[in-house]
GROMACS .gro file of C-alpha atoms in nm:
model
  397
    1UNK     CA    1   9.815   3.853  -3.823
    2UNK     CA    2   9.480   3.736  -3.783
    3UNK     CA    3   9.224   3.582  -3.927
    4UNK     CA    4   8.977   3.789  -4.119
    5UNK     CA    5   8.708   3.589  -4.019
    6UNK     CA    6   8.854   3.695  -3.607
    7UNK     CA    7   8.631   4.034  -3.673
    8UNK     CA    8   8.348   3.853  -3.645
    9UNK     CA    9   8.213   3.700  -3.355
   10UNK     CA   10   8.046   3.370  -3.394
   11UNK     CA   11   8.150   3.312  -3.762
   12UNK     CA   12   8.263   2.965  -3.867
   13UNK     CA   13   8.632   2.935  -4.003
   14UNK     CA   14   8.473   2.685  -4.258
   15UNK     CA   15   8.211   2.912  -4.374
   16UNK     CA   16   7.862   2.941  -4.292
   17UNK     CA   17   7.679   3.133  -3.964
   18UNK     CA   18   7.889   3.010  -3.643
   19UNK     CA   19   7.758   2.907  -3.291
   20UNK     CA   20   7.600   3.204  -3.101
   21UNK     CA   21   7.809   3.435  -2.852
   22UNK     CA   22   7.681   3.589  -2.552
   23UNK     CA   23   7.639   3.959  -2.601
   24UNK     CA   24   7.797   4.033  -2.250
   25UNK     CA   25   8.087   3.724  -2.146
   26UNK     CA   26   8.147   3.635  -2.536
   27UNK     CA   27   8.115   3.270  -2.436
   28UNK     CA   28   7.971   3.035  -2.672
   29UNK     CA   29   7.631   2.983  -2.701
   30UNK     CA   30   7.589   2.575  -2.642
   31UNK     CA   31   7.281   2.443  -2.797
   32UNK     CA   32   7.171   2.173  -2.537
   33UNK     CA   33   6.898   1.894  -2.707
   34UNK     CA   34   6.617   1.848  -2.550
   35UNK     CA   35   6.536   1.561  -2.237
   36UNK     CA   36   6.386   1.283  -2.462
   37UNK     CA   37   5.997   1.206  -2.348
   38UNK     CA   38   6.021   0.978  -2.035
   39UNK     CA   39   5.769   0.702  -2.061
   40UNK     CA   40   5.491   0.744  -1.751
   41UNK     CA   41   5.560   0.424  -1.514
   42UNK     CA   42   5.218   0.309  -1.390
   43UNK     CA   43   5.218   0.161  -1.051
   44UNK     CA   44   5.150  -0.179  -1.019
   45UNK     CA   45   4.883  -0.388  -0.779
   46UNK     CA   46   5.021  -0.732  -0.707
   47UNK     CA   47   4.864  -1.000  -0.914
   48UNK     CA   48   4.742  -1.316  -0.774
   49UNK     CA   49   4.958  -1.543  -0.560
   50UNK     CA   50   5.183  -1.259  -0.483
   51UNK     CA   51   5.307  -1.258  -0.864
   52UNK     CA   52   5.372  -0.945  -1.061
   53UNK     CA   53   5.024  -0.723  -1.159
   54UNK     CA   54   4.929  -0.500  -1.421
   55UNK     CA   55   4.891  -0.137  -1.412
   56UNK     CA   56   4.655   0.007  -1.228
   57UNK     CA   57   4.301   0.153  -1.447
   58UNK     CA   58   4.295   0.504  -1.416
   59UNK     CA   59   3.874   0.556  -1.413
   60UNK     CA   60   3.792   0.834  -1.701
   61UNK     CA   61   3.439   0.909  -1.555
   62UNK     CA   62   3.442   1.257  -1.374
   63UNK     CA   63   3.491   1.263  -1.013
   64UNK     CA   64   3.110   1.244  -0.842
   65UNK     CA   65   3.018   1.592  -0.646
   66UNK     CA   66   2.770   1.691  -0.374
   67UNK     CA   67   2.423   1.761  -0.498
   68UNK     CA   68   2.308   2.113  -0.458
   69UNK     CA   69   2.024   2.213  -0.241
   70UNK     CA   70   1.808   2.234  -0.580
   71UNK     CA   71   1.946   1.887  -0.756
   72UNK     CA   72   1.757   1.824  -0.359
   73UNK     CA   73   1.467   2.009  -0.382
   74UNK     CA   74   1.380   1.812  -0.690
   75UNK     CA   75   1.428   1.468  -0.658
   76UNK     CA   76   1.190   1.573  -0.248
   77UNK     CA   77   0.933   1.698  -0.479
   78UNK     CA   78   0.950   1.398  -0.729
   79UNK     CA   79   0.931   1.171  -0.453
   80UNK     CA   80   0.627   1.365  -0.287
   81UNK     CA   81   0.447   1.375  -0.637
   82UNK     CA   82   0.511   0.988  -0.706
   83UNK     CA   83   0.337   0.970  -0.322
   84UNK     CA   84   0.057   1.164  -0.411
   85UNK     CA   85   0.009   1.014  -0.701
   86UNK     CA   86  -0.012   0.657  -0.547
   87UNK     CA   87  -0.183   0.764  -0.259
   88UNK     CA   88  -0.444   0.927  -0.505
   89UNK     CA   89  -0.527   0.662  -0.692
   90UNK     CA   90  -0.529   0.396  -0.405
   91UNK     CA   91  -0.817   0.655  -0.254
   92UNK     CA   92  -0.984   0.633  -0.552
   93UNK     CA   93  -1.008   0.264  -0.590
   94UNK     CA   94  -1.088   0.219  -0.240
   95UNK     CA   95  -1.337   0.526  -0.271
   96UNK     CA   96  -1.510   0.344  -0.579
   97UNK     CA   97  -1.549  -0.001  -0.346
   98UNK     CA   98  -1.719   0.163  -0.077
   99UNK     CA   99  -2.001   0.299  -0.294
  100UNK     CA  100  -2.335   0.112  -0.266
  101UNK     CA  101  -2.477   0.105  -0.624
  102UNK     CA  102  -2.830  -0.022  -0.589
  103UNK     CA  103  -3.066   0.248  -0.813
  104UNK     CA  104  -3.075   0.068  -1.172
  105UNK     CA  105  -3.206   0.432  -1.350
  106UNK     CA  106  -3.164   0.261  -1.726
  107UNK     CA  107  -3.471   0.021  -1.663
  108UNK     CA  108  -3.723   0.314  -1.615
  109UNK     CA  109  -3.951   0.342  -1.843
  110UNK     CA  110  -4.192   0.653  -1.992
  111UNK     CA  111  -3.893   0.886  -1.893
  112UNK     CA  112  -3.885   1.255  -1.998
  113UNK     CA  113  -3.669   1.396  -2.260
  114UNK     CA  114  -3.323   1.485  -2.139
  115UNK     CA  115  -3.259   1.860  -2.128
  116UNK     CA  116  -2.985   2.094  -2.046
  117UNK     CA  117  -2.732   2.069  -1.780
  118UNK     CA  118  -2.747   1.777  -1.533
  119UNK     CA  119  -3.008   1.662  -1.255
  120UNK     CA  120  -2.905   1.489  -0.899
  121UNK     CA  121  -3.197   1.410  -0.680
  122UNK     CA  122  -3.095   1.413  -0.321
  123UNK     CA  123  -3.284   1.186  -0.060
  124UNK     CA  124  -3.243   1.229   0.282
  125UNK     CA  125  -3.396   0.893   0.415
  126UNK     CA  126  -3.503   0.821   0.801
  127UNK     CA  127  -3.340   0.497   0.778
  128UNK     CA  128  -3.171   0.388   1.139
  129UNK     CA  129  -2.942   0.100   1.003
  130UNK     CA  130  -2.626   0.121   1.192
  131UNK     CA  131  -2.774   0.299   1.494
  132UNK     CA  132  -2.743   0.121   1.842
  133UNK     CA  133  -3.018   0.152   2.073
  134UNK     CA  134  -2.838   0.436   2.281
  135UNK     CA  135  -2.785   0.622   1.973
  136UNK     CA  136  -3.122   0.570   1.876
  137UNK     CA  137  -3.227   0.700   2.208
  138UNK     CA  138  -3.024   0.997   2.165
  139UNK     CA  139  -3.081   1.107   1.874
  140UNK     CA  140  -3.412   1.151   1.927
  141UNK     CA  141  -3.497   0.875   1.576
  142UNK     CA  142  -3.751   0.705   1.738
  143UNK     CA  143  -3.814   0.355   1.593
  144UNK     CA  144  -3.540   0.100   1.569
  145UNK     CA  145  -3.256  -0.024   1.338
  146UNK     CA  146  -3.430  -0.272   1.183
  147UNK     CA  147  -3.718  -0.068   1.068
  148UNK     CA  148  -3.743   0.033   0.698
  149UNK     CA  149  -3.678   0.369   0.558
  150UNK     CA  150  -3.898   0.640   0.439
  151UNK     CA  151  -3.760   1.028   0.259
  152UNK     CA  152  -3.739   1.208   0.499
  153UNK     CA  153  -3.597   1.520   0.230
  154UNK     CA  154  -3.563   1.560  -0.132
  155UNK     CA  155  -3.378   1.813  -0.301
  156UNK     CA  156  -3.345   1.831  -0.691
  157UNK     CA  157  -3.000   1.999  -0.764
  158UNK     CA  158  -2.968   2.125  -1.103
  159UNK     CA  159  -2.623   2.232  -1.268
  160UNK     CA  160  -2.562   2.397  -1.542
  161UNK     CA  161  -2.446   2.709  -1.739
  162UNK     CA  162  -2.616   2.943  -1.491
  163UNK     CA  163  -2.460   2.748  -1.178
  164UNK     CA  164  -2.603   2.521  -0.922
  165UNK     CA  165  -2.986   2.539  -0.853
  166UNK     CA  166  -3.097   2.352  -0.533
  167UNK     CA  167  -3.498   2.333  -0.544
  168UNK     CA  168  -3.694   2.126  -0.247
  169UNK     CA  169  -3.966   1.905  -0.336
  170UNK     CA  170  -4.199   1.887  -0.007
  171UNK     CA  171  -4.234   1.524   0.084
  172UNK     CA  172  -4.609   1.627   0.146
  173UNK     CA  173  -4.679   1.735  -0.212
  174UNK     CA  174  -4.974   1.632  -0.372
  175UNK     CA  175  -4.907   1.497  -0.743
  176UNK     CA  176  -4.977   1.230  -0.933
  177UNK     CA  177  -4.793   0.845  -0.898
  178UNK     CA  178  -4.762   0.688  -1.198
  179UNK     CA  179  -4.838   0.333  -1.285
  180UNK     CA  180  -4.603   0.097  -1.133
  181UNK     CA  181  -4.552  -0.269  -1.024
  182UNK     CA  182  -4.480  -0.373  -0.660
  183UNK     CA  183  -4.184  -0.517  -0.609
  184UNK     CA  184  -4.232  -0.766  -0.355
  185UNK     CA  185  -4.567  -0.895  -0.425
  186UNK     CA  186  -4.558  -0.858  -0.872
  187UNK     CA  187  -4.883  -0.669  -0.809
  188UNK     CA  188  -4.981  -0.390  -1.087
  189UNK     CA  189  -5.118  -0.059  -0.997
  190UNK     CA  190  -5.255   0.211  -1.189
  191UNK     CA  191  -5.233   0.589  -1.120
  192UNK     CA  192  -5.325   0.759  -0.900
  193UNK     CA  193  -5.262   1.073  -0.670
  194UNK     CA  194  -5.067   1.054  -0.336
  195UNK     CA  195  -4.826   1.247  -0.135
  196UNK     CA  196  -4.511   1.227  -0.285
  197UNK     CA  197  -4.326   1.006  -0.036
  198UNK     CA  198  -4.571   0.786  -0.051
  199UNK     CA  199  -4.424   0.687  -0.394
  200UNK     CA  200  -4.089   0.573  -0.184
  201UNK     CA  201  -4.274   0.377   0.047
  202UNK     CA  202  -4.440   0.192  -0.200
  203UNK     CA  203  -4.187   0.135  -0.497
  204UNK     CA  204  -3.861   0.255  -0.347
  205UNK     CA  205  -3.622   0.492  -0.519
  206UNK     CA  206  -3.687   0.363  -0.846
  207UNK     CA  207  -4.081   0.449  -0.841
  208UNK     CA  208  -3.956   0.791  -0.614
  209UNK     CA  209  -3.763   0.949  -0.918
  210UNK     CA  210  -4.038   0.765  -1.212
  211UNK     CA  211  -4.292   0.987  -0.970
  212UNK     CA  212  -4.087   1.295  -1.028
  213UNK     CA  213  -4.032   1.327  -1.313
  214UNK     CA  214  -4.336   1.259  -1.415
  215UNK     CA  215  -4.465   1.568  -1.258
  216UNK     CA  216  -4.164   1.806  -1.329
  217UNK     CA  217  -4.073   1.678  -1.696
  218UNK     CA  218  -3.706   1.681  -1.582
  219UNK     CA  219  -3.495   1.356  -1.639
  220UNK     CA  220  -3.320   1.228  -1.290
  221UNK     CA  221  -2.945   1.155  -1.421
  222UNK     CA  222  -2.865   1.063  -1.099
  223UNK     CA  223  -2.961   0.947  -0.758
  224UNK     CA  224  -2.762   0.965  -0.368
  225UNK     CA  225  -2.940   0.853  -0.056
  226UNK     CA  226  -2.848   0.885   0.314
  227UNK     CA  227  -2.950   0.767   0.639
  228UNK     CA  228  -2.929   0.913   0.990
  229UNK     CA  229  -2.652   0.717   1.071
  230UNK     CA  230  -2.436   0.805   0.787
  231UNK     CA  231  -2.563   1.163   0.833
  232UNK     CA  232  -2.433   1.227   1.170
  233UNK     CA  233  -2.105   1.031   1.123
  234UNK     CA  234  -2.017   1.259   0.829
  235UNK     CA  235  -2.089   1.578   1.035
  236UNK     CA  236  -1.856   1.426   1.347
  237UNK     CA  237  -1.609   1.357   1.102
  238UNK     CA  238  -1.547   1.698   0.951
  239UNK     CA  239  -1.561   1.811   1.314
  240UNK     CA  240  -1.902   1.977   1.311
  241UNK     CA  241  -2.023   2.203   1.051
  242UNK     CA  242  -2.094   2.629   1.161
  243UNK     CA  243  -2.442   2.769   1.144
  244UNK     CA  244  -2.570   3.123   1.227
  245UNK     CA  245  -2.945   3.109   1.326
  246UNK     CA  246  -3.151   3.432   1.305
  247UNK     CA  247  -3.375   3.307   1.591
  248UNK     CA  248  -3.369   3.048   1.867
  249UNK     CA  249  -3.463   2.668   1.783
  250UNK     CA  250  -3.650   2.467   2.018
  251UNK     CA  251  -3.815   2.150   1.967
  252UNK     CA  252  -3.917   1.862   2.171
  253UNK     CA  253  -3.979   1.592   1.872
  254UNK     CA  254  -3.627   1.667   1.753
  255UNK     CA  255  -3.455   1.691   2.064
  256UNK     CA  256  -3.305   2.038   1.954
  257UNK     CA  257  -3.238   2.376   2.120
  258UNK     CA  258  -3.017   2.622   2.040
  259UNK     CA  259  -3.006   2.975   2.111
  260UNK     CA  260  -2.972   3.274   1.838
  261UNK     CA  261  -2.668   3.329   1.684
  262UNK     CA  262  -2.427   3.101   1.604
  263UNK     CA  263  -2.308   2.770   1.645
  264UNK     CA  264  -2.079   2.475   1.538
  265UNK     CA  265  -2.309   2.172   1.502
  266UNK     CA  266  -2.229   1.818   1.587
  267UNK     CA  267  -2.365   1.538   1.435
  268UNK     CA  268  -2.665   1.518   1.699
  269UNK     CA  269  -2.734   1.869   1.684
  270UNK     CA  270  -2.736   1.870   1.301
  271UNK     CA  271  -2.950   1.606   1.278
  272UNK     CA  272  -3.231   1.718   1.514
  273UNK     CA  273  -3.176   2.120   1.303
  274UNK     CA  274  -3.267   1.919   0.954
  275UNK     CA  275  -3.547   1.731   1.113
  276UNK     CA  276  -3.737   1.986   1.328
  277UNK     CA  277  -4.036   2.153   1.158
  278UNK     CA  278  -4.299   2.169   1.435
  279UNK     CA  279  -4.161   2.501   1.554
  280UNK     CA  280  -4.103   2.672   1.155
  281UNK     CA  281  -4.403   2.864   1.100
  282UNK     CA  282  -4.435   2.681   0.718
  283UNK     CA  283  -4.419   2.319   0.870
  284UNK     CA  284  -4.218   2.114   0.618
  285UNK     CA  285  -4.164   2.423   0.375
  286UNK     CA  286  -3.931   2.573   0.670
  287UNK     CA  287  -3.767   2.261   0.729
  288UNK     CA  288  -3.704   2.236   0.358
  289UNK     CA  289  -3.474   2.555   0.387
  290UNK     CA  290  -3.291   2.475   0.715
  291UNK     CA  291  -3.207   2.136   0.488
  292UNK     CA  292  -3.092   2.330   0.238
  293UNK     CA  293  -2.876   2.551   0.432
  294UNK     CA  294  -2.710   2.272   0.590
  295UNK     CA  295  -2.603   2.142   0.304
  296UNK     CA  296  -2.412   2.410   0.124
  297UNK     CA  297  -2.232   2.489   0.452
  298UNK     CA  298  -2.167   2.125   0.511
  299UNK     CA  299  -2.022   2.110   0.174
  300UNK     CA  300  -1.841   2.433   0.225
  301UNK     CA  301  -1.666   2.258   0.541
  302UNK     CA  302  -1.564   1.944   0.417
  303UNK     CA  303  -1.372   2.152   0.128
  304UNK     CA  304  -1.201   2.337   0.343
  305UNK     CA  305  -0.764   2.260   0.392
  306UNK     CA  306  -0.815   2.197   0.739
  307UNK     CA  307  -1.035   1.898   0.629
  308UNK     CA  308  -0.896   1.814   0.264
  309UNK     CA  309  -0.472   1.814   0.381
  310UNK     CA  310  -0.624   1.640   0.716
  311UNK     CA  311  -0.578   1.253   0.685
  312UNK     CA  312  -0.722   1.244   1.009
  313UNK     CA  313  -1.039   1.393   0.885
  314UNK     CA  314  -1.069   1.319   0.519
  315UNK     CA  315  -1.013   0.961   0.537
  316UNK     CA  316  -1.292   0.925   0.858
  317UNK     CA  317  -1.495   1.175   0.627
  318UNK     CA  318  -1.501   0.976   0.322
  319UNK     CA  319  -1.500   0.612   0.519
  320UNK     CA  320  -1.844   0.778   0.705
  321UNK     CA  321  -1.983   0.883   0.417
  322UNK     CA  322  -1.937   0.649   0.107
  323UNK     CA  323  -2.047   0.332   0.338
  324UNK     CA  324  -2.337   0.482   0.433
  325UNK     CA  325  -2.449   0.597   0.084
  326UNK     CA  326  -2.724   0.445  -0.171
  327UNK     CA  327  -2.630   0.554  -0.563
  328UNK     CA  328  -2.746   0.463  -0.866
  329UNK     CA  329  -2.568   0.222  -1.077
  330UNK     CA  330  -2.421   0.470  -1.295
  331UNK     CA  331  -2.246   0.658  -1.015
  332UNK     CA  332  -1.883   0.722  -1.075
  333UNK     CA  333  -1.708   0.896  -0.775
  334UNK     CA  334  -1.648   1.151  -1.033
  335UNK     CA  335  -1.995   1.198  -1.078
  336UNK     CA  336  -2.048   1.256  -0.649
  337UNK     CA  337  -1.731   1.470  -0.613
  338UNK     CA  338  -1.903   1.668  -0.922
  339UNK     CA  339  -2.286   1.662  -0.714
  340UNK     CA  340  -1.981   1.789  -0.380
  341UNK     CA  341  -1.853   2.093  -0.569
  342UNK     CA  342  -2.200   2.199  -0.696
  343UNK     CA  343  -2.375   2.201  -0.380
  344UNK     CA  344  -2.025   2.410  -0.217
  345UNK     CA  345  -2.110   2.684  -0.519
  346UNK     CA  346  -2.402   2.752  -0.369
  347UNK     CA  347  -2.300   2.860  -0.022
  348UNK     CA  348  -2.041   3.024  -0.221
  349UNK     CA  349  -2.272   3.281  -0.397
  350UNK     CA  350  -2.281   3.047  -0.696
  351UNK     CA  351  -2.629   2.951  -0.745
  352UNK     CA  352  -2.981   2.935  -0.539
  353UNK     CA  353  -3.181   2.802  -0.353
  354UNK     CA  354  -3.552   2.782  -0.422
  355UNK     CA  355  -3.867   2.530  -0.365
  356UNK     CA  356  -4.136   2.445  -0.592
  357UNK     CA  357  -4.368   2.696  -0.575
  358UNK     CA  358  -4.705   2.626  -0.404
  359UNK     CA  359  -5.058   2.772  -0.358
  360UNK     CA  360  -5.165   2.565  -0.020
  361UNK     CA  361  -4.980   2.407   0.273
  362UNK     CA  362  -5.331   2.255   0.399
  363UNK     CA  363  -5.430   2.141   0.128
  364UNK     CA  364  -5.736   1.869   0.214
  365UNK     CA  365  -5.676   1.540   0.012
  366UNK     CA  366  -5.833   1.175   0.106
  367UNK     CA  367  -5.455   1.094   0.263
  368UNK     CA  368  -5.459   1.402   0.491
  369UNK     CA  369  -5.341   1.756   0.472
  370UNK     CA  370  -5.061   1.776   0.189
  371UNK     CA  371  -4.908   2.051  -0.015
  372UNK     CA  372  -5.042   2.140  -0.298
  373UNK     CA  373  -4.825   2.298  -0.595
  374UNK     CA  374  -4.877   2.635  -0.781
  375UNK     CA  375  -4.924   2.433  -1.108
  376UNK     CA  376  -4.883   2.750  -1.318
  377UNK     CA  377  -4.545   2.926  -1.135
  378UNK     CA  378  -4.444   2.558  -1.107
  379UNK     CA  379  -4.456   2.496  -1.469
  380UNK     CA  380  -4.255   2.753  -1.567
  381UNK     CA  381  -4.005   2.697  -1.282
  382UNK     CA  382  -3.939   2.356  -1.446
  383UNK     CA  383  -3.955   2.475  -1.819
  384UNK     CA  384  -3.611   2.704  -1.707
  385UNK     CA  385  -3.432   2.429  -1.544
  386UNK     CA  386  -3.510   2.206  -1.835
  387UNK     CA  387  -3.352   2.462  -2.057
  388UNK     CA  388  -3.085   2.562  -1.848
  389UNK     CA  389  -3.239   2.928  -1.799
  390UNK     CA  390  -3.146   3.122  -1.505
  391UNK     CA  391  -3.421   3.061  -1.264
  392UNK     CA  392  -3.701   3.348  -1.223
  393UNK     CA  393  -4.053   3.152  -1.123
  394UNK     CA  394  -3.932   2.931  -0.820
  395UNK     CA  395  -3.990   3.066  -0.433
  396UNK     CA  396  -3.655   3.135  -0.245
  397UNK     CA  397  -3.581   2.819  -0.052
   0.00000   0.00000   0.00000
């Protein structure tokens, strides 16, 4: 007889749930514990002397991976903008050596009222420092190297709300020199009237702007000079500058002749186009425009990317033209790159170009023929740019 616990499968004779049975063989289930944890060996490096070492140091820090192409791209363009940046402010220092700060404009005295907008007088000088013989030969200068200087152009360039104004002031002009004190010989002179470049040739830049603005009530804020030589080296060095001529240019004094139409003008040839007057049917008045006209495009050329990207060109450029300048003392190279832009806005569209009105080119004075000024149209040409007014009274340079 059996057991009445044999009816059930897996029960426990002593009471209580017995061990498991498989559905299918009816074996006993056997309930098999677990593998204990095994404790993780680390290999070992030898110690010193060949004794036992210690486990090697498993690093925690992520494995290192590739950079991508823009992790790349990045640190290129940080390293080209750290360049730049060094190379930009090594030009600037050198830029601010090379300038030749001679004009002391705070010692005038009897100066006008300040007014609107800022004032650059531009003086084209015929000085031939720098020039060998040959070059002197060739560039039709006349003279020699050691000779002084005289202004050979002046251009007041007025900026301002309205944009840039460039207005010629005839070297010829007939106005009034005010009292000054020669500086070589102490001597003290009163007034008087004289052709306006007379005032350079007797008291230098300082008694040039005093002269100025004395007849235009406008305040000079600052002053830039340039001889031949730096002239044509800064036209080489921008690789000529393009002109478009509306009728053919010959003249002996000069040494220039071109044909109609247009041209890309070296330094020679650009320096004989700003000089030559004998064959414009105004005289000085005609050569006063061509001036003007070469400047803007001049300007317009050396701000082009072929010439600003070009270390080729913009460091000869700069070199050409920053030794070969005369600035007042207050001249930053901020203050120049400031007079650059303005005079590129104008062969931009961005402003005019006008002279000082006038009533007589042959005007009869006890120094010669001179030029004598439209006082009236004059005037009021001056009152606008000392207000900062968009100009209306001045005659199209």
């Amino acid at each position: 007889m059996s057991d009445w616990l044999d009816g059930v499968p897996g029960a426990n004779r002593d009471g209580g749930a017995g061990k498991p049975v498989h559905p299918v063989t009816g074996q006993v289930r056997q309930h098999h514990a677990p593998y204990p944890p095994q404790p993780v060996i680390e290999p070992r490096l030898p110690g010193p002397y060949g004794g036992r070492g210690g486990p090697v140091r498993r690093s925690t820090r992520p494995a290192p991976t590739r950079p991508t192409w823009r992790r790349r791209v990045l640190r290129l363009s940080g390293l080209l903008i750290a360049v730049a940046l060094l190379t930009s402010v090594g030009t600037y220092t050198w830029a601010e050596t090379k300038l030749e700060r001679d004009v002391d404009l705070g010692k005038l005295a009897g100066r006008p009222a300040p007014g609107k907008g800022a004032n650059y007088l531009i003086v084209g000088s015929d000085s031939r420092q720098g020039l060998s013989g040959k070059q002197l030969k060739d560039l039709h200068t006349g003279g020699s190297a050691a000779a002084g200087r005289r202004t050979d152009s002046m251009i007041l360039l007025h900026t301002g709300a309205h944009g840039t104004t460039m207005m010629s002031l005839p070297r010829d002009s007939w106005v009034t020199i005010p009292p000054y004190t020669r500086p070589e010989t102490g001597k003290h002179y009163a007034a008087s009237k004289d052709k306006l470049n007379a005032a350079f040739s007797r008291g230098g830049p300082e008694l040039l702007v005093r002269t100025i603005e004395h007849n235009t009530g406008l305040q000079i804020g600052h002053y830039t000079e340039i001889g031949f030589a730096g002239f044509v080296g800064i036209v080489d060095a921008v690789g000529g500058v393009p002109m478009c001529l509306d009728k053919a240019v010959k003249d002996e004094k000069s040494g220039e002749n071109l044909t109609k139409g247009c041209h890309t003008l070296d330094g020679r040839a650009a320096l004989a186009f700003v000089r030559q007057r004998h064959q414009e049917a105004q005289g000085d008045l005609g050569r006063s425009r061509n001036q003007q006209k070469f400047l803007a495009a001049l300007s317009h050329k050396a701000a082009t990317p072929g010439t600003l990207l070009n270390p080729s060109k913009i460091y000869p450029t700069m070199n050409a033209g920053l030794g070969t300048l005369i600035v007042d003392k207050s001249m930053s190279l901020w203050n120049l790159t400031s007079l650059f832009e303005a005079m590129k806005s104008v062969s931009a569209g961005n402003g005019a170009r006008v002279r000082v009105p006038v009533s007589g080119l042959g005007f009869k004075t006890p120094k010669g023929s001179a030029v004598k000024w439209d006082i009236p149209r004059a005037k009021k040409l001056f009152a606008e740019l000392h207000d900062d007014q968009p100009v209306t009274a001045g005659a199209k340079g």
